[in-house]
Short mmCIF file of C-alpha atoms in Angstrom, two decimals:
data_model
loop_
_atom_site.label_atom_id
_atom_site.label_comp_id
_atom_site.label_asym_id
_atom_site.label_seq_id
_atom_site.Cartn_x
_atom_site.Cartn_y
_atom_site.Cartn_z
CA MET A 150 6.88 110.96 57.53
CA SER A 151 5.05 113.03 55.06
CA HIS A 152 5.96 115.51 52.35
CA ALA A 153 5.38 119.49 53.29
CA ASN A 154 3.33 120.81 50.41
CA THR A 155 -0.13 119.50 51.81
CA PRO A 156 -1.91 121.03 54.48
CA MET A 157 -1.58 119.18 57.77
CA GLN A 158 -1.80 118.67 61.71
CA PHE A 159 1.25 119.62 63.40
CA ASN A 160 2.27 119.05 66.83
CA GLY A 161 5.22 121.09 67.03
CA LEU A 162 7.41 117.72 67.30
CA GLU A 163 8.02 117.91 63.86
CA ILE A 164 11.68 117.49 62.00
CA ALA A 165 12.27 119.01 59.36
CA ILE A 166 14.51 117.38 56.33
CA ILE A 167 16.02 120.19 54.97
CA GLY A 168 19.52 119.10 53.24
CA MET A 169 20.88 115.20 51.73
CA ALA A 170 23.50 113.99 50.38
CA GLY A 171 24.78 110.68 49.56
CA ARG A 172 26.79 108.48 47.63
CA PHE A 173 25.60 104.90 46.54
CA PRO A 174 26.36 102.30 43.93
CA GLY A 175 25.83 103.45 40.69
CA ALA A 176 25.12 106.87 41.87
CA ARG A 177 28.00 109.68 42.61
CA ASN A 178 24.99 112.00 44.29
CA ILE A 179 20.99 112.11 45.00
CA GLU A 180 20.15 112.97 41.57
CA GLN A 181 21.51 109.95 40.37
CA PHE A 182 20.30 107.81 43.06
CA TRP A 183 17.05 108.95 42.30
CA GLN A 184 17.47 108.25 38.39
CA ASN A 185 18.48 104.69 38.99
CA LEU A 186 15.52 104.33 41.34
CA HIS A 187 13.13 106.09 39.03
CA ASP A 188 14.31 103.76 35.96
CA GLY A 189 14.41 100.34 37.64
CA VAL A 190 17.93 100.15 37.79
CA GLU A 191 19.67 97.24 39.41
CA SER A 192 23.27 99.13 40.56
CA ILE A 193 25.46 95.64 41.33
CA THR A 194 28.50 94.91 39.64
CA PHE A 195 29.04 91.53 38.55
CA PHE A 196 33.11 90.64 38.18
CA THR A 197 34.86 88.88 35.89
CA ASP A 198 37.38 86.36 36.61
CA GLU A 199 39.82 88.59 35.24
CA GLU A 200 38.66 91.69 37.31
CA LEU A 201 38.87 89.26 40.26
CA LYS A 202 42.00 87.56 39.93
CA ALA A 203 43.59 91.44 39.34
CA ALA A 204 42.38 91.56 42.92
CA ASN A 205 44.31 88.85 43.71
CA VAL A 206 41.15 86.02 44.14
CA GLY A 207 42.31 82.63 43.52
CA GLU A 208 41.61 80.39 41.34
CA ASP A 209 40.09 78.31 43.83
CA VAL A 210 37.97 80.59 45.04
CA LEU A 211 36.98 81.55 41.23
CA ASN A 212 35.57 77.88 41.03
CA ASN A 213 33.81 77.24 44.00
CA PRO A 214 29.87 77.98 43.19
CA ASN A 215 29.15 79.19 46.53
CA TYR A 216 31.48 81.96 45.66
CA VAL A 217 29.13 85.06 44.12
CA LYS A 218 31.12 87.42 42.33
CA ALA A 219 28.77 90.60 43.06
CA HIS A 220 28.97 93.96 45.19
CA GLY A 221 27.34 96.89 45.28
CA LEU A 222 30.37 99.48 44.41
CA ILE A 223 30.67 103.33 44.88
CA ASP A 224 32.46 104.88 42.31
CA ASP A 225 36.46 106.70 43.36
CA MET A 226 36.15 104.59 46.56
CA GLU A 227 39.87 105.51 46.66
CA MET A 228 39.79 109.54 45.91
CA PHE A 229 39.85 112.44 48.86
CA ASP A 230 40.66 115.75 49.24
CA ALA A 231 41.83 115.71 51.85
CA SER A 232 43.60 119.69 51.19
CA PHE A 233 40.05 120.90 50.92
CA PHE A 234 39.91 119.66 54.74
CA GLY A 235 43.48 120.73 55.53
CA ILE A 236 44.31 117.62 55.81
CA PRO A 237 48.28 116.25 55.33
CA GLY A 238 48.61 113.37 53.02
CA ARG A 239 50.04 110.71 55.54
CA GLU A 240 47.68 111.28 58.06
CA ALA A 241 45.01 111.05 55.37
CA GLU A 242 46.23 108.01 54.51
CA LEU A 243 45.86 106.48 57.46
CA MET A 244 42.36 107.28 57.71
CA ASP A 245 39.11 104.83 56.83
CA PRO A 246 37.89 104.95 53.87
CA GLN A 247 34.48 105.23 55.23
CA HIS A 248 35.67 108.27 56.84
CA ARG A 249 36.77 109.97 53.98
CA HIS A 250 33.75 109.90 52.24
CA PHE A 251 31.18 111.05 55.30
CA LEU A 252 33.60 113.88 55.68
CA GLU A 253 32.55 115.05 52.34
CA CYS A 254 29.28 114.21 52.53
CA ALA A 255 29.02 116.09 55.57
CA TRP A 256 30.50 119.10 53.53
CA GLU A 257 27.83 118.58 50.27
CA ALA A 258 24.76 118.03 53.28
CA LEU A 259 25.60 121.20 54.60
CA GLU A 260 25.54 122.94 50.96
CA HIS A 261 22.47 121.13 50.08
CA ALA A 262 20.73 122.96 52.85
CA GLY A 263 22.12 126.32 52.51
CA TYR A 264 24.46 126.42 55.48
CA SER A 265 27.38 126.78 56.86
CA ALA A 266 28.74 126.37 60.39
CA GLU A 267 30.47 129.63 60.28
CA THR A 268 27.78 131.55 60.00
CA TYR A 269 25.30 129.74 61.59
CA LYS A 270 23.99 130.97 64.95
CA GLY A 271 23.15 127.88 66.48
CA SER A 272 24.40 124.77 67.77
CA MET A 273 24.74 121.83 65.15
CA GLY A 274 24.90 118.15 65.95
CA VAL A 275 26.41 115.13 64.16
CA PHE A 276 25.05 111.58 64.69
CA ALA A 277 26.35 108.69 62.71
CA GLY A 278 28.12 105.35 62.33
CA ASN A 279 29.81 103.50 60.02
CA GLY A 280 30.94 99.55 59.04
CA MET A 281 33.98 97.43 59.80
CA ASN A 282 36.82 98.92 59.39
CA GLY A 283 38.69 96.81 56.13
CA TYR A 284 41.35 99.06 55.41
CA LEU A 285 42.80 98.58 58.68
CA ARG A 286 44.62 95.39 56.70
CA ASN A 287 46.28 97.87 54.58
CA ILE A 288 48.25 100.19 57.42
CA PHE A 289 49.13 97.48 59.50
CA SER A 290 50.82 95.60 56.29
CA ASN A 291 53.13 98.80 56.42
CA GLU A 292 55.30 98.66 58.97
CA GLU A 293 57.23 101.88 58.10
CA LEU A 294 54.03 103.81 57.88
CA LEU A 295 52.69 102.62 61.19
CA GLN A 296 56.12 103.88 62.79
CA SER A 297 56.89 107.24 61.19
CA VAL A 298 53.15 108.39 62.22
CA GLY A 299 52.58 106.21 65.76
CA VAL A 300 49.75 104.32 67.42
CA MET A 301 47.57 107.45 68.61
CA LEU A 302 47.61 108.83 64.51
CA THR A 303 46.75 105.14 63.30
CA GLY A 304 43.77 104.76 66.23
CA MET A 305 42.40 108.16 65.43
CA GLY A 306 42.26 107.18 61.56
CA ALA A 307 40.71 103.69 61.98
CA GLU A 308 38.58 103.61 65.45
CA LYS A 309 34.19 104.02 64.84
CA ASP A 310 34.59 107.05 67.43
CA HIS A 311 36.48 109.52 65.40
CA LEU A 312 33.94 109.72 62.52
CA THR A 313 31.40 111.97 63.88
CA THR A 314 34.14 114.45 65.85
CA ARG A 315 36.34 114.63 62.79
CA VAL A 316 33.55 116.15 61.29
CA ALA A 317 32.81 118.53 64.04
CA TYR A 318 36.05 119.51 63.89
CA LYS A 319 36.53 120.24 60.24
CA LEU A 320 33.30 121.77 60.12
CA GLY A 321 33.25 123.77 62.95
CA LEU A 322 30.11 121.79 64.65
CA ARG A 323 29.84 122.63 68.05
CA GLY A 324 26.76 120.75 69.23
CA PRO A 325 26.78 116.62 70.20
CA ALA A 326 29.25 114.48 68.16
CA ILE A 327 28.00 111.09 68.64
CA THR A 328 29.38 107.94 67.27
CA VAL A 329 25.89 105.49 66.87
CA GLN A 330 26.32 101.81 66.37
CA THR A 331 23.54 98.97 65.93
CA SER A 332 24.55 97.27 63.17
CA CYS A 333 22.58 97.19 60.11
CA SER A 334 20.08 99.80 61.67
CA THR A 335 22.82 102.58 62.74
CA SER A 336 22.13 105.21 60.44
CA LEU A 337 18.60 105.23 61.01
CA VAL A 338 18.49 105.00 64.88
CA ALA A 339 21.33 107.85 64.62
CA ILE A 340 18.31 110.10 63.11
CA ALA A 341 15.92 109.49 65.50
CA MET A 342 18.51 110.11 67.81
CA ALA A 343 19.32 113.62 66.26
CA CYS A 344 15.62 114.15 66.15
CA GLN A 345 15.21 113.57 69.96
CA SER A 346 18.53 115.91 70.12
CA LEU A 347 16.46 118.29 67.61
CA LEU A 348 13.64 118.14 70.48
CA SER A 349 15.12 118.39 73.47
CA GLY A 350 17.16 121.58 72.52
CA GLY A 351 20.58 119.64 72.56
CA CYS A 352 21.38 120.99 69.31
CA ASP A 353 19.43 123.43 66.53
CA MET A 354 20.67 121.51 63.20
CA ALA A 355 21.91 117.96 63.02
CA LEU A 356 23.52 116.13 60.51
CA SER A 357 22.71 112.40 60.36
CA GLY A 358 23.31 109.69 58.54
CA GLY A 359 25.69 106.48 58.10
CA VAL A 360 28.74 104.81 55.85
CA THR A 361 29.49 101.20 54.95
CA ILE A 362 32.25 101.13 52.18
CA SER A 363 33.88 97.26 52.48
CA VAL A 364 37.92 97.25 51.41
CA PRO A 365 38.80 95.55 49.01
CA GLN A 366 35.36 96.68 47.13
CA ASN A 367 36.21 94.05 43.75
CA GLU A 368 35.37 90.88 45.68
CA GLY A 369 32.38 88.55 45.64
CA TYR A 370 31.05 87.18 48.37
CA TRP A 371 30.63 83.31 50.04
CA TYR A 372 26.93 82.11 49.67
CA GLN A 373 25.72 79.83 52.33
CA GLU A 374 22.42 78.12 52.20
CA GLY A 375 20.27 79.70 55.40
CA GLY A 376 22.09 82.70 55.76
CA ILE A 377 21.52 86.11 54.57
CA HIS A 378 23.46 86.46 51.31
CA SER A 379 21.97 85.46 48.26
CA PRO A 380 22.91 83.00 45.76
CA ASP A 381 22.93 84.72 42.58
CA GLY A 382 23.61 88.27 43.58
CA HIS A 383 20.68 89.24 43.04
CA CYS A 384 17.85 90.57 46.46
CA ARG A 385 14.00 89.93 45.46
CA ALA A 386 12.48 90.42 48.37
CA PHE A 387 9.21 89.58 49.15
CA ASP A 388 9.50 87.32 46.00
CA ALA A 389 8.68 83.52 45.94
CA LYS A 390 12.03 82.93 44.72
CA ALA A 391 13.99 84.85 47.34
CA GLN A 392 17.14 83.49 48.57
CA GLY A 393 18.73 86.41 50.41
CA THR A 394 20.39 90.11 50.05
CA VAL A 395 24.30 90.85 48.34
CA SER A 396 26.00 93.71 49.75
CA GLY A 397 26.64 97.41 48.99
CA ASN A 398 29.02 99.97 49.98
CA GLY A 399 26.92 103.53 50.53
CA ALA A 400 26.97 107.15 52.38
CA GLY A 401 24.19 108.83 53.14
CA ILE A 402 23.41 112.14 55.49
CA VAL A 403 20.46 114.12 55.94
CA VAL A 404 20.73 117.76 57.38
CA LEU A 405 17.84 118.36 60.11
CA LYS A 406 15.67 121.30 61.85
CA ARG A 407 13.16 121.61 64.05
CA LEU A 408 10.13 122.54 61.06
CA ALA A 409 8.85 125.18 63.30
CA ASP A 410 12.59 126.99 62.61
CA ALA A 411 13.09 125.50 59.40
CA LEU A 412 9.42 126.93 58.33
CA ALA A 413 10.86 130.49 59.88
CA ASP A 414 14.40 130.58 58.39
CA GLY A 415 12.79 130.29 54.73
CA ASP A 416 14.34 126.92 54.38
CA THR A 417 13.52 124.68 52.16
CA VAL A 418 11.78 121.48 53.22
CA HIS A 419 12.25 118.02 51.42
CA ALA A 420 9.96 116.40 54.14
CA VAL A 421 8.75 116.46 57.64
CA ILE A 422 9.70 113.42 59.69
CA LYS A 423 6.45 112.75 62.25
CA GLY A 424 7.96 110.93 64.38
CA SER A 425 9.51 107.37 65.46
CA ALA A 426 10.64 104.94 67.66
CA VAL A 427 13.56 102.51 68.53
CA ASN A 428 13.58 99.55 70.70
CA ASN A 429 14.99 96.19 70.77
CA ASP A 430 13.84 92.75 70.50
CA GLY A 431 14.97 90.91 73.79
CA SER A 432 15.04 87.65 73.70
CA LEU A 433 11.63 86.60 71.98
CA LYS A 434 13.30 84.97 68.63
CA VAL A 435 14.71 82.32 68.01
CA GLY A 436 18.30 83.05 68.10
CA TYR A 437 20.47 86.48 68.33
CA THR A 438 20.50 87.17 64.57
CA ALA A 439 17.20 86.44 63.64
CA PRO A 440 14.11 88.80 63.13
CA GLY A 441 11.36 89.36 65.98
CA LEU A 442 7.99 89.90 65.67
CA ASP A 443 6.55 91.23 68.83
CA GLY A 444 9.52 93.66 68.73
CA GLN A 445 9.05 95.15 64.93
CA SER A 446 5.51 95.27 65.39
CA GLN A 447 5.45 97.04 68.89
CA VAL A 448 8.66 99.53 67.19
CA ILE A 449 6.89 100.12 64.12
CA ARG A 450 2.79 101.11 66.07
CA ALA A 451 5.10 103.21 68.90
CA ALA A 452 6.34 105.16 65.77
CA GLN A 453 2.45 105.49 64.71
CA ILE A 454 1.79 106.53 67.79
CA ALA A 455 4.52 109.20 68.37
CA ALA A 456 3.68 110.62 65.01
CA GLU A 457 0.11 111.31 65.87
CA VAL A 458 -1.01 109.41 62.32
CA GLU A 459 -3.42 106.84 61.62
CA PRO A 460 -2.09 103.50 60.11
CA GLU A 461 -4.83 104.37 57.31
CA THR A 462 -3.14 107.73 56.48
CA ILE A 463 0.29 105.61 55.39
CA THR A 464 0.20 104.81 51.68
CA TYR A 465 3.78 103.33 51.50
CA VAL A 466 6.12 101.88 53.34
CA GLU A 467 10.28 101.50 53.01
CA THR A 468 10.93 97.79 54.37
CA HIS A 469 13.99 96.27 55.82
CA GLY A 470 13.39 93.94 52.38
CA THR A 471 16.07 91.70 53.58
CA ALA A 472 14.97 88.93 51.08
CA THR A 473 15.62 86.27 53.90
CA ALA A 474 13.93 82.88 54.38
CA LEU A 475 13.29 84.19 57.88
CA GLY A 476 13.20 88.04 57.61
CA ASP A 477 10.58 88.98 55.02
CA PRO A 478 7.37 86.96 56.29
CA ILE A 479 8.52 88.57 59.78
CA GLU A 480 8.80 91.67 58.70
CA ILE A 481 5.47 91.87 56.96
CA ALA A 482 3.54 89.91 59.62
CA ALA A 483 5.25 92.54 62.23
CA LEU A 484 3.47 95.61 59.80
CA SER A 485 0.53 93.72 59.35
CA ARG A 486 -0.07 93.61 63.54
CA ALA A 487 1.02 97.36 63.66
CA PHE A 488 -1.35 98.59 60.94
CA ARG A 489 -4.08 96.27 62.16
CA SER A 490 -4.53 97.57 65.38
CA ARG A 491 -5.86 100.55 63.79
CA THR A 492 -7.59 99.08 60.08
CA GLN A 493 -8.93 96.55 58.73
CA ARG A 494 -8.48 97.74 54.76
CA ASN A 495 -6.24 95.14 52.66
CA ASN A 496 -3.96 96.49 50.07
CA PHE A 497 -4.07 100.12 50.14
CA CYS A 498 -0.40 100.58 51.51
CA ALA A 499 2.59 100.06 48.92
CA ILE A 500 5.92 98.31 50.07
CA GLY A 501 9.22 99.02 48.54
CA SER A 502 13.00 97.65 49.35
CA LEU A 503 15.71 99.79 48.43
CA LYS A 504 18.27 96.69 48.78
CA SER A 505 16.84 94.91 45.36
CA ASN A 506 18.31 98.07 43.75
CA VAL A 507 21.71 98.47 45.16
CA GLY A 508 22.08 95.44 47.82
CA HIS A 509 22.68 95.99 51.39
CA LEU A 510 24.77 98.99 53.08
CA ASP A 511 24.96 97.87 55.92
CA THR A 512 25.33 100.92 58.37
CA ALA A 513 24.03 102.99 55.99
CA ALA A 514 21.22 101.34 54.77
CA GLY A 515 18.63 103.22 57.24
CA VAL A 516 19.68 106.33 55.93
CA ALA A 517 19.84 105.48 52.33
CA SER A 518 16.06 104.24 52.61
CA LEU A 519 15.21 107.04 54.09
CA ILE A 520 16.63 109.16 51.11
CA LYS A 521 14.93 107.25 48.91
CA THR A 522 11.41 108.10 50.65
CA VAL A 523 11.88 111.65 50.85
CA LEU A 524 12.96 111.58 46.83
CA ALA A 525 9.72 109.55 46.27
CA LEU A 526 7.65 111.36 48.39
CA SER A 527 9.82 115.38 46.72
CA HIS A 528 8.58 114.19 42.52
CA ARG A 529 5.26 112.27 44.03
CA GLN A 530 6.12 108.75 42.75
CA ILE A 531 6.50 105.23 44.11
CA PRO A 532 9.84 103.94 42.46
CA PRO A 533 9.49 99.92 41.67
CA SER A 534 10.79 97.53 43.70
CA LEU A 535 12.99 95.29 41.50
CA HIS A 536 12.95 91.00 40.84
CA PHE A 537 9.24 90.95 42.18
CA GLU A 538 7.54 88.60 40.15
CA GLN A 539 5.23 85.72 41.85
CA PRO A 540 4.71 86.21 46.08
CA ASN A 541 6.20 84.46 48.74
CA PRO A 542 4.30 81.38 49.34
CA GLN A 543 5.15 82.44 53.02
CA ILE A 544 3.53 85.99 52.77
CA ASP A 545 -0.52 86.40 52.60
CA PHE A 546 -0.72 89.63 50.94
CA LEU A 547 -3.90 89.70 49.80
CA ASN A 548 -5.38 89.83 53.08
CA SER A 549 -2.70 92.51 54.33
CA PRO A 550 -2.87 96.16 54.19
CA PHE A 551 -0.32 96.00 51.63
CA PHE A 552 0.89 95.17 47.85
CA VAL A 553 4.39 94.72 46.66
CA ASN A 554 4.78 98.03 44.38
CA ALA A 555 6.62 97.00 41.38
CA GLU A 556 6.37 99.19 39.09
CA LEU A 557 6.88 102.92 38.91
CA ARG A 558 3.40 104.92 40.11
CA ASP A 559 2.35 107.99 40.33
CA TRP A 560 1.80 108.89 44.07
CA GLU A 561 -1.20 111.62 44.81
CA ALA A 562 -2.08 112.52 48.00
CA ALA A 563 -5.89 111.61 48.69
CA LEU A 564 -7.88 112.65 51.90
CA HIS A 565 -4.49 113.02 53.57
CA PRO A 566 -0.70 114.26 52.89
CA ARG A 567 1.12 111.60 51.40
CA ARG A 568 3.16 109.32 54.21
CA ALA A 569 5.79 107.02 54.38
CA GLY A 570 6.88 104.72 57.04
CA VAL A 571 10.75 103.65 56.71
CA SER A 572 12.31 100.44 59.05
CA SER A 573 15.53 99.22 59.36
CA PHE A 574 16.52 96.37 61.64
CA GLY A 575 19.77 95.52 62.74
CA ILE A 576 21.26 91.91 63.62
CA GLY A 577 21.14 91.74 67.85
CA GLY A 578 17.75 93.20 67.27
CA THR A 579 17.61 96.98 67.88
#
């Protein structure tokens, strides 16, 4: 991915990012999101016992040392402008909050891009995915509500399938409306698929991203040794004290268009996607939930080849960066292998992890990482990756192409345009 202000070589396969919208922990919009990133703010909420008791968390749970009282929350999770979209109140009640926030973000993203489906002559598609529907517990506990609306309407509000098709219906989009599900990598895979659809002529513009909102929001989580979650609610990616991540809620959408069309139409081009790649680890790893070195290095190299970009010209990578004992060392080893195929230079490429700011946004993690990177390109600054003090002893940063960007850094283009990579790896290997 590159910023568009510097002269660069085009191969005709570039995709322009012409609009963005998002809601993240501590940020109602992308402007607040950038301010928090710029200022090095950790946007994790730590609950008091009183708050958790009010959310019906029991005394025995509160006193258990493995119950971590932290989560990345979004504001106004329960709010939705149903009348704006012409959705009856009863139907809105049934809708998964993930669908509600995604629909509002889709409108905001199109508005940010300066388009309306009613006046745009081309075909608009939507590619996205969402997390598990915890809100269903509320629905099934209300027998009267279920009886009054029936199974079909309940399913349309609850099923992941309807995330994108409802957006297409409400906004009048006639291109492909496809829900994508690949666990934690969902939204970035959806964006890669949207790019392919644009390049193959499946659509002329695409909204793509993801959303995850766990219900209820005001809950902590259980820490298990060796698991993905941190014991104290902080994500220390690549640090010696790294012990896992913390969960967060969020939604993000980018509006995509073929670069030649965006330039011809006078769109604001925030950044350019030069290439992408998707694969799966297969069985070459210690377990289904484990990361795979070979798969990760191959997909990174494939994306570089697709982009026709030399690794040495990439000066930032927004990593998956979960701060797990297994994940971080494998991610850097895979990145190093991909970069080392073409360069022996050390410490020229900054890395960071958004999870240190807002937690792991699950199905929205990839698009949130992409939006962070686009904002960094636009502002010509690399925001700090938080909680990095001493490098993980399993990672030899000194003899790698990488260094952890622990403080705000100006990002100037030297011989090449500012270029970045964004990684997102899902449990299950995609």
